[in-house]
PDB file of C-alpha atoms and ligand atoms in Angstrom:
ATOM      1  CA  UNK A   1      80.587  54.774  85.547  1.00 95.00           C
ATOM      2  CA  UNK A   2      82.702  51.668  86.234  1.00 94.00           C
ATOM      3  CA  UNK A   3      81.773  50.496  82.573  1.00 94.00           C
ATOM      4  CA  UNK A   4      84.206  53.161  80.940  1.00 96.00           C
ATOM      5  CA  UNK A   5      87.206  51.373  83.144  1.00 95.00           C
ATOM      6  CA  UNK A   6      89.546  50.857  86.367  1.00 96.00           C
ATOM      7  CA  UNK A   7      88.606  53.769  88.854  1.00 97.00           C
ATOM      8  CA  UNK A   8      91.992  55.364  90.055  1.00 98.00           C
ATOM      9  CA  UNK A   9      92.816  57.981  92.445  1.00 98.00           C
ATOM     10  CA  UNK A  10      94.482  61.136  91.141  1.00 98.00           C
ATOM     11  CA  UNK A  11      95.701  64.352  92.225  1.00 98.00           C
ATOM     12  CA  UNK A  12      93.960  67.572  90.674  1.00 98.00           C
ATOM     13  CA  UNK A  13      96.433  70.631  90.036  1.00 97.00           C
ATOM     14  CA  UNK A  14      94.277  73.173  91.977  1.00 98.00           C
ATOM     15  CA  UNK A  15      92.608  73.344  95.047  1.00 97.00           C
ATOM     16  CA  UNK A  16      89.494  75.331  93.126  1.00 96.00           C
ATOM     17  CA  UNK A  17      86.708  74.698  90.143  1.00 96.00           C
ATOM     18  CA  UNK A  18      88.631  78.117  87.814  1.00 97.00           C
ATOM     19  CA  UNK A  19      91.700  77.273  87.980  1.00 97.00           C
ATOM     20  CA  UNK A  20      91.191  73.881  88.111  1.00 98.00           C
ATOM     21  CA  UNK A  21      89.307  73.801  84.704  1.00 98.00           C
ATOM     22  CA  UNK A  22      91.838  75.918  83.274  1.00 98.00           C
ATOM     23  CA  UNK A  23      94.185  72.999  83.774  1.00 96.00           C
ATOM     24  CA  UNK A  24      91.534  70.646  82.166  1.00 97.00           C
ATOM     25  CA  UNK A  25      90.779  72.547  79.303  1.00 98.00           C
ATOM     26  CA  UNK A  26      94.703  72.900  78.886  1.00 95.00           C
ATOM     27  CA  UNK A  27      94.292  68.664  78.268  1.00 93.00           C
ATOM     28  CA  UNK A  28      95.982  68.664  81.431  1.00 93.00           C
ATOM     29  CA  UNK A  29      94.022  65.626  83.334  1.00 96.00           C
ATOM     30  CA  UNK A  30      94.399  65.134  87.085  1.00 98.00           C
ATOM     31  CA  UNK A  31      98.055  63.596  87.426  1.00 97.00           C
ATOM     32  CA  UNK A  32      99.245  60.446  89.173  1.00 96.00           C
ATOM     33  CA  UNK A  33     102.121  62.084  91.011  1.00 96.00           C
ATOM     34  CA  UNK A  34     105.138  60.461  89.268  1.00 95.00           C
ATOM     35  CA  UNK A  35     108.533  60.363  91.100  1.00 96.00           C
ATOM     36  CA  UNK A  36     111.642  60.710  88.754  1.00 96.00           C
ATOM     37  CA  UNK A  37     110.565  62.242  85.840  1.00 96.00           C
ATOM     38  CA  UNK A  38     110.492  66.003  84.835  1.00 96.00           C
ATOM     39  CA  UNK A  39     107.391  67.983  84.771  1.00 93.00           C
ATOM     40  CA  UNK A  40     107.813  68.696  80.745  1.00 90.00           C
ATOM     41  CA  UNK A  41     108.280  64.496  79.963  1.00 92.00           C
ATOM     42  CA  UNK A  42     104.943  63.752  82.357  1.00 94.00           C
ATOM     43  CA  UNK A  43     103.321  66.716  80.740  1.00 89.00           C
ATOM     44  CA  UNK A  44     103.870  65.531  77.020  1.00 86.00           C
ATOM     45  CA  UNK A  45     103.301  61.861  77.975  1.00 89.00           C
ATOM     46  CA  UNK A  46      99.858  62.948  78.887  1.00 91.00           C
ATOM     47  CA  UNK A  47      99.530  64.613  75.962  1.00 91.00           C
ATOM     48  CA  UNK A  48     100.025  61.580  73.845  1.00 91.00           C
ATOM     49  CA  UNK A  49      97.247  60.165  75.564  1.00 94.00           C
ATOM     50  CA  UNK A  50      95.018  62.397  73.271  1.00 95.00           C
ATOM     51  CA  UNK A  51      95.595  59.928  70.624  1.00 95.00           C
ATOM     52  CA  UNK A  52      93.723  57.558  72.553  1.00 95.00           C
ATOM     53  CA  UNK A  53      90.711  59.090  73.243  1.00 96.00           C
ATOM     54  CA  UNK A  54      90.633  60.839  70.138  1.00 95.00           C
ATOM     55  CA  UNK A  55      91.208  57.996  68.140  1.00 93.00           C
ATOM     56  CA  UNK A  56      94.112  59.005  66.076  1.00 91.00           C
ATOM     57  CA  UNK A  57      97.469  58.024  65.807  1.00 87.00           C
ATOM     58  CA  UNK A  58      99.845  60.412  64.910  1.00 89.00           C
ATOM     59  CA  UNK A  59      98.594  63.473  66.922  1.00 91.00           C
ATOM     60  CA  UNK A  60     101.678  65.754  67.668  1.00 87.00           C
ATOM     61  CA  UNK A  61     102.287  68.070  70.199  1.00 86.00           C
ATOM     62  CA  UNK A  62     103.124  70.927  68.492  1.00 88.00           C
ATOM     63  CA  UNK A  63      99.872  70.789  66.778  1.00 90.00           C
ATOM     64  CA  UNK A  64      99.067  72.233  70.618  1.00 90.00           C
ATOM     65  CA  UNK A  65     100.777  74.987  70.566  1.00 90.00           C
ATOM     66  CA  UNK A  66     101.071  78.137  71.386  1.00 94.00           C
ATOM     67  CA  UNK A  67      97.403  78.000  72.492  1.00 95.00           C
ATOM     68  CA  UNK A  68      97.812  74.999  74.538  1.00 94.00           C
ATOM     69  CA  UNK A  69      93.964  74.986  74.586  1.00 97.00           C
ATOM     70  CA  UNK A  70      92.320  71.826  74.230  1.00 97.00           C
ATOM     71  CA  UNK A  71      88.971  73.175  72.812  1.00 98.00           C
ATOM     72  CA  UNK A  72      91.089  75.325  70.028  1.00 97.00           C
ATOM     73  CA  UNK A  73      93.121  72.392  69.242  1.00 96.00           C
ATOM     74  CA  UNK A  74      89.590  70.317  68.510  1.00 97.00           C
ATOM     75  CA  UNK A  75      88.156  72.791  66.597  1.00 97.00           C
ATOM     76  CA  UNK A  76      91.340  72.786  64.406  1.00 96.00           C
ATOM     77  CA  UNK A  77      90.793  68.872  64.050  1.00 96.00           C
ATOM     78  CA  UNK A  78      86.879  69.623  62.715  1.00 97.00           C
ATOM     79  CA  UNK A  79      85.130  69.096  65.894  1.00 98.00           C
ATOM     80  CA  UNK A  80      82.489  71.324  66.735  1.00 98.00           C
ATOM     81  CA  UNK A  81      82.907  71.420  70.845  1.00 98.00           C
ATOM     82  CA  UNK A  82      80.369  72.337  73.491  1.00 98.00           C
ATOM     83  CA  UNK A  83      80.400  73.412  77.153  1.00 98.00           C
ATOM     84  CA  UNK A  84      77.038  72.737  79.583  1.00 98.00           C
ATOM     85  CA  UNK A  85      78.491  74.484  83.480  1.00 98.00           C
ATOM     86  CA  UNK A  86      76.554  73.977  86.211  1.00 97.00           C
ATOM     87  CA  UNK A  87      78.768  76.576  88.268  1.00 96.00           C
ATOM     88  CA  UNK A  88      78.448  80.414  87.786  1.00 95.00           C
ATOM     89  CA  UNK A  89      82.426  80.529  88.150  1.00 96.00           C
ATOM     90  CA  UNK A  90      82.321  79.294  85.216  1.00 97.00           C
ATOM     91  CA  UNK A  91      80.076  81.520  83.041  1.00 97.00           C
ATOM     92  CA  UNK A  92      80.583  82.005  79.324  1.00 98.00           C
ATOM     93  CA  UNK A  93      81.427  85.346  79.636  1.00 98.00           C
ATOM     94  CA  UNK A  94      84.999  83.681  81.762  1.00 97.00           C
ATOM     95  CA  UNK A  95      88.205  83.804  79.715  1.00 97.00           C
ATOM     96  CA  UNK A  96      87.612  79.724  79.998  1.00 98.00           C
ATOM     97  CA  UNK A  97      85.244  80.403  77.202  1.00 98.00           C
ATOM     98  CA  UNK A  98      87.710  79.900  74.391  1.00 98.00           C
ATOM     99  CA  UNK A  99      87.372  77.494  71.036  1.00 98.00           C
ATOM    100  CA  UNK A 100      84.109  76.573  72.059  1.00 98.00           C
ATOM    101  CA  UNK A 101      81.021  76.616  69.498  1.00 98.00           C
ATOM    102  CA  UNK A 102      78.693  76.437  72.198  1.00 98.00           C
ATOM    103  CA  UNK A 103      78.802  77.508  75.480  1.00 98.00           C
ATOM    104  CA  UNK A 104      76.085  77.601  78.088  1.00 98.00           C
ATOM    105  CA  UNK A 105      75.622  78.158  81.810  1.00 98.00           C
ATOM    106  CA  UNK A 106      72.587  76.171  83.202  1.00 97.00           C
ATOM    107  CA  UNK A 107      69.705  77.139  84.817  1.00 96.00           C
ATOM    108  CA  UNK A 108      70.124  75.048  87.874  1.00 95.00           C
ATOM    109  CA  UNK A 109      73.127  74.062  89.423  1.00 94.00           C
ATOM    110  CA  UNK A 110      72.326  70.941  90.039  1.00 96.00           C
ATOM    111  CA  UNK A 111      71.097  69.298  86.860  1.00 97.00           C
ATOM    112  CA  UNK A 112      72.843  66.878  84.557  1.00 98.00           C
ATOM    113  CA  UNK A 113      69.998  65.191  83.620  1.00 98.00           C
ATOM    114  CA  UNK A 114      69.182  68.774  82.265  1.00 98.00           C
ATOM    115  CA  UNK A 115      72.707  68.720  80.737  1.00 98.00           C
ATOM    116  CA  UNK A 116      71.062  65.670  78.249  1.00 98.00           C
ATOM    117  CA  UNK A 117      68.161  66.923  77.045  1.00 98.00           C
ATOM    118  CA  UNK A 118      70.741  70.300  75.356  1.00 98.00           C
ATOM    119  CA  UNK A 119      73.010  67.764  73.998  1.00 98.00           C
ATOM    120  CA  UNK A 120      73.206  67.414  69.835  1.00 98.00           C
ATOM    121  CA  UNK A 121      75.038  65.180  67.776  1.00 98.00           C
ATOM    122  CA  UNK A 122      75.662  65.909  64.528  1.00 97.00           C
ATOM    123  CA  UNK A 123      76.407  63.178  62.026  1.00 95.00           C
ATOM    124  CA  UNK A 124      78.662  65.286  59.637  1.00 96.00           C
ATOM    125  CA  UNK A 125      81.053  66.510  62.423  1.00 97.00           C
ATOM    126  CA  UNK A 126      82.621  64.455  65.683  1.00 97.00           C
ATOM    127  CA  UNK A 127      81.653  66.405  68.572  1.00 98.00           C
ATOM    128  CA  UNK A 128      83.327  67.453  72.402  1.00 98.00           C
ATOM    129  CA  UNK A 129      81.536  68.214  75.096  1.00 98.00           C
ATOM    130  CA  UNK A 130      82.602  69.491  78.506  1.00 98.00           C
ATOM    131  CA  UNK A 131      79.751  68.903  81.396  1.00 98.00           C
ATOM    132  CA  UNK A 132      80.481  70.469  84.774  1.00 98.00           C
ATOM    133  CA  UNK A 133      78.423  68.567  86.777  1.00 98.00           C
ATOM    134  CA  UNK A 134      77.044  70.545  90.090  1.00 97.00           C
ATOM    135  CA  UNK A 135      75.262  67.501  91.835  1.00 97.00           C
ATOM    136  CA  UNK A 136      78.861  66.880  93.924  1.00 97.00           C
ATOM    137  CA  UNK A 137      79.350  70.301  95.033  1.00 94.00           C
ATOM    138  CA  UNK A 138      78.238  71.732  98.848  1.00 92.00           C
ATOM    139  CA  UNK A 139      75.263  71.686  99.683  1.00 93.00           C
ATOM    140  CA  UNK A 140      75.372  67.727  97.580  1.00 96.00           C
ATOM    141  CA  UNK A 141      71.386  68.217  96.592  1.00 96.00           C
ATOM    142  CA  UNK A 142      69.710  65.962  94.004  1.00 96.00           C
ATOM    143  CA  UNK A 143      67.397  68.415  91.549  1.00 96.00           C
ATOM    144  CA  UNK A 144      63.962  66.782  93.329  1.00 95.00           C
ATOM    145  CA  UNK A 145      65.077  67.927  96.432  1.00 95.00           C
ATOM    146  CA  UNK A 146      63.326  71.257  97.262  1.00 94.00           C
ATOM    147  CA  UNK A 147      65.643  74.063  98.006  1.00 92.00           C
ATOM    148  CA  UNK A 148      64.462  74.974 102.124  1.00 93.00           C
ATOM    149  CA  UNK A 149      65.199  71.456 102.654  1.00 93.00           C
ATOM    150  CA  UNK A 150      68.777  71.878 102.026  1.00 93.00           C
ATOM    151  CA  UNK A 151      71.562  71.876 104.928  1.00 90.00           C
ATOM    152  CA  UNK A 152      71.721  75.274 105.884  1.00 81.00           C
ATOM    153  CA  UNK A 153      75.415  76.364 107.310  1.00 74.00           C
ATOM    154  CA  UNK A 154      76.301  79.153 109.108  1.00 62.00           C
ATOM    155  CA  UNK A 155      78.742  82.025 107.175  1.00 59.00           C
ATOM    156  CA  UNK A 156      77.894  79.261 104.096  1.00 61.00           C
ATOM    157  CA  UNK A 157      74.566  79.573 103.247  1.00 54.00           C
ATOM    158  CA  UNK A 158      74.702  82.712 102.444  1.00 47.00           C
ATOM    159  CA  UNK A 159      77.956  82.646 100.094  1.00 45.00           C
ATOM    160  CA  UNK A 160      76.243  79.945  98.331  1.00 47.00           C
ATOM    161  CA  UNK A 161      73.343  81.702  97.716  1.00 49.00           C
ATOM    162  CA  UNK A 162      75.866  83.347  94.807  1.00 47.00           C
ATOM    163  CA  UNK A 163      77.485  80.543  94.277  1.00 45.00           C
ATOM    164  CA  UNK A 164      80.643  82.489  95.031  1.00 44.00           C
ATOM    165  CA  UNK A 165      82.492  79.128  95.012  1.00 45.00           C
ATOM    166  CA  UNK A 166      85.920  80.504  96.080  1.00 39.00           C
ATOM    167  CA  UNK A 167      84.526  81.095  99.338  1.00 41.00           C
ATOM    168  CA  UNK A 168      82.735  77.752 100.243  1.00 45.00           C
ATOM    169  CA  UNK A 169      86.405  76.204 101.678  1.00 49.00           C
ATOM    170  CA  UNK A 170      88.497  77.411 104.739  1.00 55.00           C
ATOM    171  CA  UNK A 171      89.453  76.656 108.256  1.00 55.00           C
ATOM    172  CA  UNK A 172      86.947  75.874 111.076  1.00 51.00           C
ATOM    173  CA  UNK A 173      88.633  75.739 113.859  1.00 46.00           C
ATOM    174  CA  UNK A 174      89.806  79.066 114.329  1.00 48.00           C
ATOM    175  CA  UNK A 175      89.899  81.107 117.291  1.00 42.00           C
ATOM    176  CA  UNK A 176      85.880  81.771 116.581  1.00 46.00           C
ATOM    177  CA  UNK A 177      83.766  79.124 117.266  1.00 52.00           C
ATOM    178  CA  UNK A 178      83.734  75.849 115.767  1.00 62.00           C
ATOM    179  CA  UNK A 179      81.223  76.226 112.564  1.00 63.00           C
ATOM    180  CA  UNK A 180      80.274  71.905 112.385  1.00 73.00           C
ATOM    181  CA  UNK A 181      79.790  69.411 114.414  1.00 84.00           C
ATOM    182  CA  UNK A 182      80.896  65.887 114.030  1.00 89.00           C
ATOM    183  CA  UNK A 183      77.526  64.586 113.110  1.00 91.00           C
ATOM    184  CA  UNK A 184      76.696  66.993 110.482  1.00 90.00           C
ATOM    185  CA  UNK A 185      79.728  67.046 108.984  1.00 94.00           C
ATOM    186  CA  UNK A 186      78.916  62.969 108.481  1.00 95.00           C
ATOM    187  CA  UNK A 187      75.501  63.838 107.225  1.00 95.00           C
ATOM    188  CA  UNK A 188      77.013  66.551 104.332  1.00 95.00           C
ATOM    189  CA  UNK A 189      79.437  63.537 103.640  1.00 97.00           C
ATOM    190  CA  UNK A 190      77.056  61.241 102.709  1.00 97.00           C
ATOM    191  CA  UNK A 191      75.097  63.809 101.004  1.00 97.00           C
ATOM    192  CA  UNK A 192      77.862  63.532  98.675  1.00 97.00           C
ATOM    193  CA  UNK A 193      77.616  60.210  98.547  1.00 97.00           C
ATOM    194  CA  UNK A 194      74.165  59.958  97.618  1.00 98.00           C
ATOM    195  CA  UNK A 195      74.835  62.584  95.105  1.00 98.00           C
ATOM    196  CA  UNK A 196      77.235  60.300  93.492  1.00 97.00           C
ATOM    197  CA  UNK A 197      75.469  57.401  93.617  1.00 97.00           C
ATOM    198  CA  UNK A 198      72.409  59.450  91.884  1.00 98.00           C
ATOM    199  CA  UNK A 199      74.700  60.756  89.285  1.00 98.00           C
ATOM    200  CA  UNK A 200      75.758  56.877  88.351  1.00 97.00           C
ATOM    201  CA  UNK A 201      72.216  56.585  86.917  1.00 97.00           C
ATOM    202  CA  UNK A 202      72.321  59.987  84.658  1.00 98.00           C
ATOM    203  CA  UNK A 203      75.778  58.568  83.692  1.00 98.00           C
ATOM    204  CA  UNK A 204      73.516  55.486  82.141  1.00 97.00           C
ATOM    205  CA  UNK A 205      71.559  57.429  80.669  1.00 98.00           C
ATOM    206  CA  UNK A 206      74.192  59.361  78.991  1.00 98.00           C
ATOM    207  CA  UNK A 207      76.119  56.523  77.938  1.00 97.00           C
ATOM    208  CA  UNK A 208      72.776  55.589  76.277  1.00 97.00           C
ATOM    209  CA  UNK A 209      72.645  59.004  74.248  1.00 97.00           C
ATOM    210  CA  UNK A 210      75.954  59.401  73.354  1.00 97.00           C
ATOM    211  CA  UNK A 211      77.671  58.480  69.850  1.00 95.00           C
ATOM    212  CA  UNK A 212      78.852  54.346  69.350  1.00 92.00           C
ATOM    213  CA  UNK A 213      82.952  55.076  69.843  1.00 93.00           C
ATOM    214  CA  UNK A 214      82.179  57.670  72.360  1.00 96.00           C
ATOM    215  CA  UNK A 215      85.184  58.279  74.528  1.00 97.00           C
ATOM    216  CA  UNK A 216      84.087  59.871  77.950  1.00 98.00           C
ATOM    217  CA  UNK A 217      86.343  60.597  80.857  1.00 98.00           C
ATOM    218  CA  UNK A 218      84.767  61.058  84.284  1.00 98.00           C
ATOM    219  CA  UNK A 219      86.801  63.178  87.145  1.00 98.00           C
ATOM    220  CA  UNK A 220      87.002  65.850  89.626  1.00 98.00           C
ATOM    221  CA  UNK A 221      88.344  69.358  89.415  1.00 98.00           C
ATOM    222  CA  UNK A 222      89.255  69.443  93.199  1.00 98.00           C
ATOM    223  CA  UNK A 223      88.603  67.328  96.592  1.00 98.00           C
ATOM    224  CA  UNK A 224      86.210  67.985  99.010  1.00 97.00           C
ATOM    225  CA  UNK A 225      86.755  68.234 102.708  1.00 96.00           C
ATOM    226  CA  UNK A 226      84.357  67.211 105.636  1.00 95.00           C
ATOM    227  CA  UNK A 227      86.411  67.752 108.340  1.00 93.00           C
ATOM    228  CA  UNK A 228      89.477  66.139 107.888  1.00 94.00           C
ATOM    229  CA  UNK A 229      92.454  68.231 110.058  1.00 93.00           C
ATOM    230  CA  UNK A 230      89.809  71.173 110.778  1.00 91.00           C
ATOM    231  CA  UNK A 231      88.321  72.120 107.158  1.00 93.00           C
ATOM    232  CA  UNK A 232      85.519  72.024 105.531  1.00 92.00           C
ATOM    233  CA  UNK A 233      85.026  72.093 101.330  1.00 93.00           C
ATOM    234  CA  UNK A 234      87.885  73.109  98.935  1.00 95.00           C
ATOM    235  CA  UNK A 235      89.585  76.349  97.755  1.00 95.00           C
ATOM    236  CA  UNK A 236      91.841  78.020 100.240  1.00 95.00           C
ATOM    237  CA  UNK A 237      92.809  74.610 101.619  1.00 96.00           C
ATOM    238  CA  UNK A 238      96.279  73.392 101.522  1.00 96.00           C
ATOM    239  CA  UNK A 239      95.932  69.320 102.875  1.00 97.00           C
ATOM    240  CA  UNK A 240      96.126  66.190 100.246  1.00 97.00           C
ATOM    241  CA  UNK A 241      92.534  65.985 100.106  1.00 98.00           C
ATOM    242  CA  UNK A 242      91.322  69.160  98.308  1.00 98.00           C
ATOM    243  CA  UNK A 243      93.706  67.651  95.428  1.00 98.00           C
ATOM    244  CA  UNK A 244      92.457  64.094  95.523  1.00 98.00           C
ATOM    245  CA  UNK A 245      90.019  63.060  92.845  1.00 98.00           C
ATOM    246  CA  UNK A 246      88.578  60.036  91.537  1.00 98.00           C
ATOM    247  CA  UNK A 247      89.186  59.269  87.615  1.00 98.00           C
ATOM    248  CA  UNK A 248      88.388  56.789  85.308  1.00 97.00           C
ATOM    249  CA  UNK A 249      88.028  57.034  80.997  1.00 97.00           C
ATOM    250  CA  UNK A 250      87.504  54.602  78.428  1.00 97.00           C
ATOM    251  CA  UNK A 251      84.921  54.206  75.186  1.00 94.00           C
ATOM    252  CA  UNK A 252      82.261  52.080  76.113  1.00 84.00           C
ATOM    253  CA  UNK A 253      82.005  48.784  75.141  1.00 72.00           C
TER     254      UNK A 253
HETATM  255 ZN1  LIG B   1      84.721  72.954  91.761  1.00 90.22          ZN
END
């Protein structure tokens, strides 16, 4: 991932994967938390930053609005855009589902590899693609790892087992008992780790597949907690770390 250029820490504008994408799909990356300088000037700043990675020059903002819909404002500029999402929050049949050509929920949630094998380039058109990548998210398990082997957690499990995502974060240390122990909160940790590290290697082998002049930017739509002040995942979760998220772009060299 570190090919595409300097990793930097960012701050996502929602604590959870809807809203979050929302924000993404609005061009809206994950900020850097600017002192001195109004919302709107940060906001259109960032904008301008579309020139960049779509490798024009003179891209203006109104050409943005009123949609302010990154997907609508692609296909206006001839790009046929795609959407592979790993998480059912995220169906097609969400109002996220706007300007896109293609649009498709995957079988597993867990899968980028999978995410390859669907993706098309055609030579007459530039194309966008948005992967939501399900490798990072609780319970962190690689696609060859089989499904009773994964962590099981108590008044967890069972949400997943929807993939009702909005209910994975919260409180632990309430006036129940306490949900995690030190140790496996560790263990889920570096589950994520491992998940990342994993993911470096599809990242490879997408970099391999894509377009020469590809321009691919890599971040988070949230944080994840293991622990930290009492929680545990993201969502309801007001504490710097569901917003934290790592983010690097570039074109590949
Ligand atoms: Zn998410």
């Amino acid at each position: 991932m570190r090919r595409l250029g300097t990793l930097e820490r960012r701050w996502s504008y929602a604590s959870w994967t809807a809203p979050s994408h929302y924000n993404l799909l609005m061009g809206l990356m994950p900020h850097i938390s600017p002192r001195d300088v109004f919302a709107s000037d940060y906001y259109q700043r960032d904008f301008l930053k579309f020139n960049e990675r779509l490798g024009c020059e003179q891209l203006e903002f109104k050409r943005f609005v009123p949609r302010l819909y990154l997907p609508v404002l692609l296909q206006s500029l001839g790009y046929r855009t795609n959407a592979l999402v790993s998480l059912p929050v995220l169906n097609p049949l969400t109002i996220l589902n706007s300007g896109f050509d293609t649009y498709k929920l995957m079988g597993r949630h867990n899968d980028m590899r999978a995410m390859l094998t669907d993706m098309t380039f055609p030579e007459d058109q530039p194309s966008f693609y948005l992967l939501n990548v399900g490798e990072t998210h609780y319970p962190y398990a690689l696609p060859s790892e089989p499904e009773e082997n994964w962590p099981r957690i108590n008044g967890v499990h069972g949400v997943f087992k929807h993939l009702d995502d909005q209910l994975v974060g919260g409180r632990l240390r309430s006036t129940r008992k306490k949900m995690f122990d030190d140790s496996r909160l560790r263990m889920l940790r570096q589950r994520q780790i491992d998940a990342v590290k994993y993911l470096d290697s599809v990242v490879e082998e997408l970099f391999d597949l894509v377009p020469k002049n590809t321009y691919i930017t890599i971040t988070s739509d949230h944080g994840e907690l293991f622990g930290e002040d009492g929680y545990f995942g993201h969502g309801p979760i007001q504490h710097p770390k569901v917003f934290e998220v790592p983010f690097l772009e570039g074109k590949l060299r």
